[in-house]
Amino acid sequence: MRVDPNYVYNLTSALNSSSATEQNLTRELSSGLRVTQLSDDPVVAGQSVLISSQIGAVDSFVQSASKEQGLLQVTDSALGQVVSDVTSAISLGVSAGDSTLSATNLQSVSAQVASLRDSVLSLANTSYLGQYIFSGSKGNTKAFTLDSSTNPATATYHGDSITQSVATPGGQNIQLNLPGSSIFSASGADLLGTLNQLVNDLTAGNTAAVASDTSSLSAALTTVSTQRSILGGSQTRLNATTSYASTQESELEASQSTLLAADPASVATDLQTSEVQHQALLSVIAGLSKVNLFNELQ
């Protein structure tokens, strides 16, 4: 009779393998996860890493979008107030065009327009989270300063013309800012310059020039509204993209969970089978300990 010299070794290896299988199945059953490390299933583990990367990118966008939405809301609110102030200034300019107004009344109107000009200037220097929102890419720099020593007063822009944007998970860019030069000192529609000129002409009692100033102010107001609509579109797109990204993140997390999840019923069946096999191996080994194999071969 030939005896496999590796018989006992093979039994021991099988027992160790059976024990490891039981431990893995028990872990799967308790954790609910089939894959917790690369060795469990390299292909699935790799797919999980890819999904985690996608989740990270989407989550990063969703988190930053909250800040960007705040920026757009502050910008829109500031521009809304600018529209209101300029509309009031136009109304005052129209009323001042009436040649029957006394010099005292014109001075009063001039003071009101100057107050509105100062309000617009303040709005042009609006900041959000410590950054001036109308300074282009130079957020640390105050957008405008006013020199009242000139006649008329002079508003100077200290920002740049760079627009900034946020990239969506889909690779699209959404504009987030408007340089002050495109709103408050645009060529052919110089809002602050026109307000300064209107104040000067009202102070001087030059009612003939006031009508021209008011017309220019209306053109500047149109520019403000046009520029505001650009960011209005950005706000709509950002809100929609953020909502979609949040849904996508939830779907990716669910997909990853399904990919890594264990099937409790299947695992329980496999564990039961493994336990039976393990007990069988233990019985065989226990039987060997009672028999002297070499005596049996004599």
CSV table of C-alpha atoms in Angstrom, one decimal:
chain,number,residue,atom,x,y,z
A,1,MET,CA,0.0,0.0,0.0
A,2,ARG,CA,1.4,3.4,-1.0
A,3,VAL,CA,1.1,6.3,1.5
A,4,ASP,CA,1.0,9.9,0.4
A,5,PRO,CA,3.9,11.4,2.4
A,6,ASN,CA,2.2,14.8,2.2
A,7,TYR,CA,-1.1,13.5,3.6
A,8,VAL,CA,-0.8,15.0,7.0
A,9,TYR,CA,0.6,18.3,5.6
A,10,ASN,CA,-2.2,18.5,3.2
A,11,LEU,CA,-4.8,17.9,5.9
A,12,THR,CA,-3.2,20.7,8.0
A,13,SER,CA,-3.2,23.1,5.1
A,14,ALA,CA,-6.8,22.3,4.3
A,15,LEU,CA,-7.7,22.9,7.9
A,16,ASN,CA,-6.0,26.2,8.0
A,17,SER,CA,-7.7,27.2,4.7
A,18,SER,CA,-11.0,26.1,6.1
A,19,SER,CA,-10.5,28.2,9.2
A,20,ALA,CA,-9.5,31.3,7.2
A,21,THR,CA,-12.6,30.8,5.0
A,22,GLU,CA,-14.8,30.6,8.1
A,23,GLN,CA,-13.3,33.8,9.5
A,24,ASN,CA,-13.8,35.7,6.3
A,25,LEU,CA,-17.4,34.5,5.9
A,26,THR,CA,-18.1,35.4,9.5
A,27,ARG,CA,-16.6,38.9,9.0
A,28,GLU,CA,-18.7,39.4,5.8
A,29,LEU,CA,-21.8,38.3,7.7
A,30,SER,CA,-21.2,40.7,10.6
A,31,SER,CA,-20.0,43.7,8.6
A,32,GLY,CA,-22.3,43.2,5.6
A,33,LEU,CA,-19.3,43.8,3.3
A,34,ARG,CA,-17.8,41.4,0.8
A,35,VAL,CA,-14.8,43.5,0.0
A,36,THR,CA,-12.8,45.4,2.7
A,37,GLN,CA,-9.3,45.1,1.3
A,38,LEU,CA,-7.6,44.6,-2.1
A,39,SER,CA,-6.9,40.9,-1.6
A,40,ASP,CA,-10.7,40.2,-1.1
A,41,ASP,CA,-11.4,41.0,-4.8
A,42,PRO,CA,-8.8,43.1,-6.7
A,43,VAL,CA,-11.2,44.0,-9.5
A,44,VAL,CA,-14.0,45.2,-7.3
A,45,ALA,CA,-11.5,47.0,-5.0
A,46,GLY,CA,-10.2,48.8,-8.0
A,47,GLN,CA,-13.7,49.8,-9.1
A,48,SER,CA,-14.4,51.0,-5.6
A,49,VAL,CA,-11.3,53.2,-5.6
A,50,LEU,CA,-12.4,54.8,-8.9
A,51,ILE,CA,-15.9,55.4,-7.5
A,52,SER,CA,-14.4,57.0,-4.3
A,53,SER,CA,-12.4,59.3,-6.5
A,54,GLN,CA,-15.6,60.4,-8.3
A,55,ILE,CA,-17.4,60.8,-5.1
A,56,GLY,CA,-14.6,63.0,-3.8
A,57,ALA,CA,-14.6,65.2,-6.8
A,58,VAL,CA,-18.4,65.7,-6.7
A,59,ASP,CA,-18.4,66.3,-3.0
A,60,SER,CA,-15.7,68.9,-3.3
A,61,PHE,CA,-17.8,70.7,-5.9
A,62,VAL,CA,-20.9,70.5,-3.7
A,63,GLN,CA,-19.1,71.9,-0.7
A,64,SER,CA,-17.4,74.8,-2.6
A,65,ALA,CA,-20.7,75.5,-4.5
A,66,SER,CA,-22.3,76.7,-1.2
A,67,LYS,CA,-19.6,79.4,-0.9
A,68,GLU,CA,-20.0,80.4,-4.6
A,69,GLN,CA,-23.8,80.6,-4.3
A,70,GLY,CA,-23.3,82.9,-1.4
A,71,LEU,CA,-21.0,85.1,-3.5
A,72,LEU,CA,-23.5,85.3,-6.4
A,73,GLN,CA,-26.4,86.1,-4.0
A,74,VAL,CA,-24.3,89.0,-2.4
A,75,THR,CA,-23.4,90.2,-5.9
A,76,ASP,CA,-26.9,90.1,-7.1
A,77,SER,CA,-28.2,91.9,-4.0
A,78,ALA,CA,-25.6,94.7,-4.4
A,79,LEU,CA,-26.4,95.2,-8.1
A,80,GLY,CA,-30.1,95.2,-7.3
A,81,GLN,CA,-29.5,98.1,-4.9
A,82,VAL,CA,-27.4,99.8,-7.5
A,83,VAL,CA,-30.3,99.6,-9.9
A,84,SER,CA,-32.6,101.1,-7.3
A,85,ASP,CA,-30.1,104.0,-6.5
A,86,VAL,CA,-29.5,104.8,-10.1
A,87,THR,CA,-33.2,104.8,-10.9
A,88,SER,CA,-33.7,107.3,-8.1
A,89,ALA,CA,-30.9,109.4,-9.5
A,90,ILE,CA,-32.4,109.4,-12.9
A,91,SER,CA,-35.8,110.5,-11.5
A,92,LEU,CA,-34.1,113.3,-9.6
A,93,GLY,CA,-32.2,114.3,-12.8
A,94,VAL,CA,-35.4,114.5,-14.8
A,95,SER,CA,-37.1,116.6,-12.1
A,96,ALA,CA,-34.0,118.9,-12.0
A,97,GLY,CA,-34.3,119.4,-15.7
A,98,ASP,CA,-37.3,121.7,-15.0
A,99,SER,CA,-35.9,125.2,-15.4
A,100,THR,CA,-38.4,126.5,-12.9
A,101,LEU,CA,-36.5,125.0,-10.0
A,102,SER,CA,-34.8,127.5,-7.8
A,103,ALA,CA,-31.1,127.5,-7.1
A,104,THR,CA,-31.8,126.3,-3.6
A,105,ASN,CA,-33.9,123.4,-4.9
A,106,LEU,CA,-31.1,122.4,-7.4
A,107,GLN,CA,-28.6,122.3,-4.5
A,108,SER,CA,-30.9,120.1,-2.6
A,109,VAL,CA,-31.3,117.7,-5.6
A,110,SER,CA,-27.5,117.8,-6.0
A,111,ALA,CA,-27.0,116.7,-2.4
A,112,GLN,CA,-29.5,113.8,-2.9
A,113,VAL,CA,-27.8,112.7,-6.0
A,114,ALA,CA,-24.4,112.9,-4.3
A,115,SER,CA,-25.8,110.7,-1.5
A,116,LEU,CA,-26.9,108.2,-4.1
A,117,ARG,CA,-23.5,108.4,-5.8
A,118,ASP,CA,-21.8,107.6,-2.5
A,119,SER,CA,-24.2,104.6,-2.0
A,120,VAL,CA,-23.3,103.3,-5.4
A,121,LEU,CA,-19.6,103.7,-4.7
A,122,SER,CA,-20.0,101.8,-1.4
A,123,LEU,CA,-21.9,99.0,-3.3
A,124,ALA,CA,-19.1,98.9,-5.8
A,125,ASN,CA,-16.7,98.2,-2.9
A,126,THR,CA,-18.9,95.4,-1.5
A,127,SER,CA,-16.9,92.6,0.1
A,128,TYR,CA,-17.7,89.0,0.8
A,129,LEU,CA,-15.7,86.7,3.1
A,130,GLY,CA,-13.0,89.4,3.1
A,131,GLN,CA,-12.7,89.8,-0.6
A,132,TYR,CA,-13.9,92.8,-2.7
A,133,ILE,CA,-16.3,91.2,-5.2
A,134,PHE,CA,-16.0,93.8,-8.0
A,135,SER,CA,-12.1,93.9,-8.1
A,136,GLY,CA,-11.8,91.1,-10.7
A,137,SER,CA,-9.1,88.8,-9.5
A,138,LYS,CA,-7.6,91.3,-7.1
A,139,GLY,CA,-10.0,90.5,-4.2
A,140,ASN,CA,-7.7,92.1,-1.6
A,141,THR,CA,-7.8,95.4,-3.4
A,142,LYS,CA,-10.6,97.9,-2.8
A,143,ALA,CA,-12.3,98.3,-6.2
A,144,PHE,CA,-12.9,102.0,-6.3
A,145,THR,CA,-11.8,105.2,-4.7
A,146,LEU,CA,-13.2,108.7,-5.1
A,147,ASP,CA,-11.2,111.9,-5.5
A,148,SER,CA,-13.4,114.8,-4.5
A,149,SER,CA,-10.7,117.4,-5.1
A,150,THR,CA,-11.3,117.3,-8.8
A,151,ASN,CA,-14.2,119.0,-10.6
A,152,PRO,CA,-16.2,116.9,-11.2
A,153,ALA,CA,-15.1,114.3,-8.6
A,154,THR,CA,-13.2,111.3,-10.1
A,155,ALA,CA,-13.7,107.6,-9.4
A,156,THR,CA,-10.7,105.4,-10.0
A,157,TYR,CA,-10.9,101.6,-10.5
A,158,HIS,CA,-8.1,99.6,-8.9
A,159,GLY,CA,-9.1,96.1,-9.8
A,160,ASP,CA,-8.5,94.2,-13.1
A,161,SER,CA,-10.8,92.9,-15.9
A,162,ILE,CA,-10.3,89.2,-15.1
A,163,THR,CA,-13.4,87.1,-14.6
A,164,GLN,CA,-13.4,84.0,-12.4
A,165,SER,CA,-15.3,80.8,-12.7
A,166,VAL,CA,-15.9,77.4,-11.0
A,167,ALA,CA,-15.5,74.1,-12.9
A,168,THR,CA,-18.4,71.7,-12.6
A,169,PRO,CA,-17.9,67.9,-12.3
A,170,GLY,CA,-18.9,67.8,-15.9
A,171,GLY,CA,-16.1,70.1,-17.0
A,172,GLN,CA,-18.2,73.2,-17.6
A,173,ASN,CA,-17.2,76.6,-16.3
A,174,ILE,CA,-19.7,78.9,-14.5
A,175,GLN,CA,-18.8,82.6,-14.2
A,176,LEU,CA,-18.7,83.9,-10.7
A,177,ASN,CA,-17.8,87.6,-10.8
A,178,LEU,CA,-18.1,90.8,-12.8
A,179,PRO,CA,-15.1,93.2,-12.8
A,180,GLY,CA,-16.2,96.6,-11.6
A,181,SER,CA,-14.8,98.2,-14.8
A,182,SER,CA,-17.6,96.5,-16.8
A,183,ILE,CA,-20.3,97.8,-14.5
A,184,PHE,CA,-19.4,101.1,-12.8
A,185,SER,CA,-16.9,102.6,-15.3
A,186,ALA,CA,-17.6,100.9,-18.6
A,187,SER,CA,-16.6,102.6,-21.8
A,188,GLY,CA,-19.6,104.6,-23.1
A,189,ALA,CA,-21.6,103.8,-19.9
A,190,ASP,CA,-19.5,105.2,-17.1
A,191,LEU,CA,-21.9,105.0,-14.2
A,192,LEU,CA,-19.8,106.6,-11.5
A,193,GLY,CA,-18.3,109.2,-13.9
A,194,THR,CA,-21.8,110.2,-15.0
A,195,LEU,CA,-23.1,110.4,-11.4
A,196,ASN,CA,-20.1,112.7,-10.6
A,197,GLN,CA,-20.9,114.8,-13.7
A,198,LEU,CA,-24.6,115.0,-12.7
A,199,VAL,CA,-23.7,116.2,-9.2
A,200,ASN,CA,-21.3,118.8,-10.6
A,201,ASP,CA,-23.9,120.1,-13.1
A,202,LEU,CA,-26.6,120.3,-10.5
A,203,THR,CA,-24.4,122.2,-8.1
A,204,ALA,CA,-23.5,124.6,-10.9
A,205,GLY,CA,-27.2,125.0,-11.8
A,206,ASN,CA,-26.4,123.9,-15.4
A,207,THR,CA,-29.9,122.4,-16.1
A,208,ALA,CA,-29.2,122.1,-19.9
A,209,ALA,CA,-26.3,119.7,-19.1
A,210,VAL,CA,-28.4,117.8,-16.5
A,211,ALA,CA,-30.7,116.4,-19.3
A,212,SER,CA,-27.7,115.0,-21.1
A,213,ASP,CA,-26.3,113.6,-17.9
A,214,THR,CA,-29.7,111.9,-17.2
A,215,SER,CA,-29.7,110.3,-20.6
A,216,SER,CA,-26.2,109.0,-20.1
A,217,LEU,CA,-27.2,107.7,-16.7
A,218,SER,CA,-30.0,105.7,-18.3
A,219,ALA,CA,-27.5,104.1,-20.7
A,220,ALA,CA,-25.3,103.2,-17.8
A,221,LEU,CA,-28.3,101.7,-16.0
A,222,THR,CA,-28.9,99.5,-19.0
A,223,THR,CA,-25.3,98.2,-18.8
A,224,VAL,CA,-25.7,97.4,-15.1
A,225,SER,CA,-28.9,95.4,-15.8
A,226,THR,CA,-27.2,93.6,-18.7
A,227,GLN,CA,-24.2,92.7,-16.6
A,228,ARG,CA,-26.4,91.6,-13.7
A,229,SER,CA,-28.3,89.2,-16.0
A,230,ILE,CA,-25.0,87.4,-16.7
A,231,LEU,CA,-24.6,86.5,-13.1
A,232,GLY,CA,-28.3,85.7,-12.8
A,233,GLY,CA,-27.7,83.1,-15.4
A,234,SER,CA,-24.7,81.8,-13.5
A,235,GLN,CA,-26.7,81.6,-10.4
A,236,THR,CA,-29.4,79.5,-12.1
A,237,ARG,CA,-26.8,77.2,-13.6
A,238,LEU,CA,-24.9,76.8,-10.4
A,239,ASN,CA,-28.1,76.0,-8.4
A,240,ALA,CA,-29.2,73.4,-11.0
A,241,THR,CA,-25.7,71.9,-11.2
A,242,THR,CA,-25.3,71.6,-7.5
A,243,SER,CA,-28.7,69.9,-7.2
A,244,TYR,CA,-27.7,67.4,-9.9
A,245,ALA,CA,-24.3,66.9,-8.3
A,246,SER,CA,-25.9,66.1,-4.9
A,247,THR,CA,-28.1,63.5,-6.6
A,248,GLN,CA,-25.1,62.1,-8.5
A,249,GLU,CA,-23.1,61.8,-5.2
A,250,SER,CA,-25.9,59.8,-3.6
A,251,GLU,CA,-26.2,57.5,-6.6
A,252,LEU,CA,-22.4,56.9,-6.6
A,253,GLU,CA,-22.4,56.1,-2.9
A,254,ALA,CA,-25.3,53.7,-3.4
A,255,SER,CA,-23.5,52.1,-6.3
A,256,GLN,CA,-20.3,51.7,-4.3
A,257,SER,CA,-22.3,50.2,-1.4
A,258,THR,CA,-23.9,47.7,-3.7
A,259,LEU,CA,-20.5,46.8,-5.2
A,260,LEU,CA,-18.9,46.1,-1.9
A,261,ALA,CA,-21.9,44.6,-0.1
A,262,ALA,CA,-22.2,40.9,0.8
A,263,ASP,CA,-25.3,38.8,0.1
A,264,PRO,CA,-26.3,37.8,3.7
A,265,ALA,CA,-28.3,34.7,2.6
A,266,SER,CA,-25.5,33.5,0.3
A,267,VAL,CA,-22.8,34.2,2.9
A,268,ALA,CA,-24.8,32.3,5.6
A,269,THR,CA,-25.1,29.3,3.3
A,270,ASP,CA,-21.4,29.3,2.5
A,271,LEU,CA,-20.6,29.7,6.2
A,272,GLN,CA,-22.7,26.7,7.1
A,273,THR,CA,-21.0,24.6,4.4
A,274,SER,CA,-17.6,25.7,5.5
A,275,GLU,CA,-18.3,24.8,9.1
A,276,VAL,CA,-19.4,21.4,8.0
A,277,GLN,CA,-16.2,20.9,6.0
A,278,HIS,CA,-14.1,22.2,8.8
A,279,GLN,CA,-15.7,19.8,11.3
A,280,ALA,CA,-15.1,17.0,8.9
A,281,LEU,CA,-11.4,17.8,8.7
A,282,LEU,CA,-11.2,18.0,12.4
A,283,SER,CA,-12.7,14.6,12.7
A,284,VAL,CA,-10.2,13.1,10.2
A,285,ILE,CA,-7.3,14.6,12.1
A,286,ALA,CA,-8.7,13.5,15.4
A,287,GLY,CA,-9.0,9.9,14.1
A,288,LEU,CA,-5.4,10.0,12.9
A,289,SER,CA,-4.2,10.8,16.4
A,290,LYS,CA,-5.7,7.5,17.6
A,291,VAL,CA,-4.1,5.4,14.9
A,292,ASN,CA,-0.4,4.5,14.4
A,293,LEU,CA,-0.3,4.6,10.7
A,294,PHE,CA,3.0,2.7,10.4
A,295,ASN,CA,1.5,-0.2,12.6
A,296,GLU,CA,-1.4,-0.4,10.2
A,297,LEU,CA,0.9,-0.9,7.3
A,298,GLN,CA,2.8,-3.9,8.8
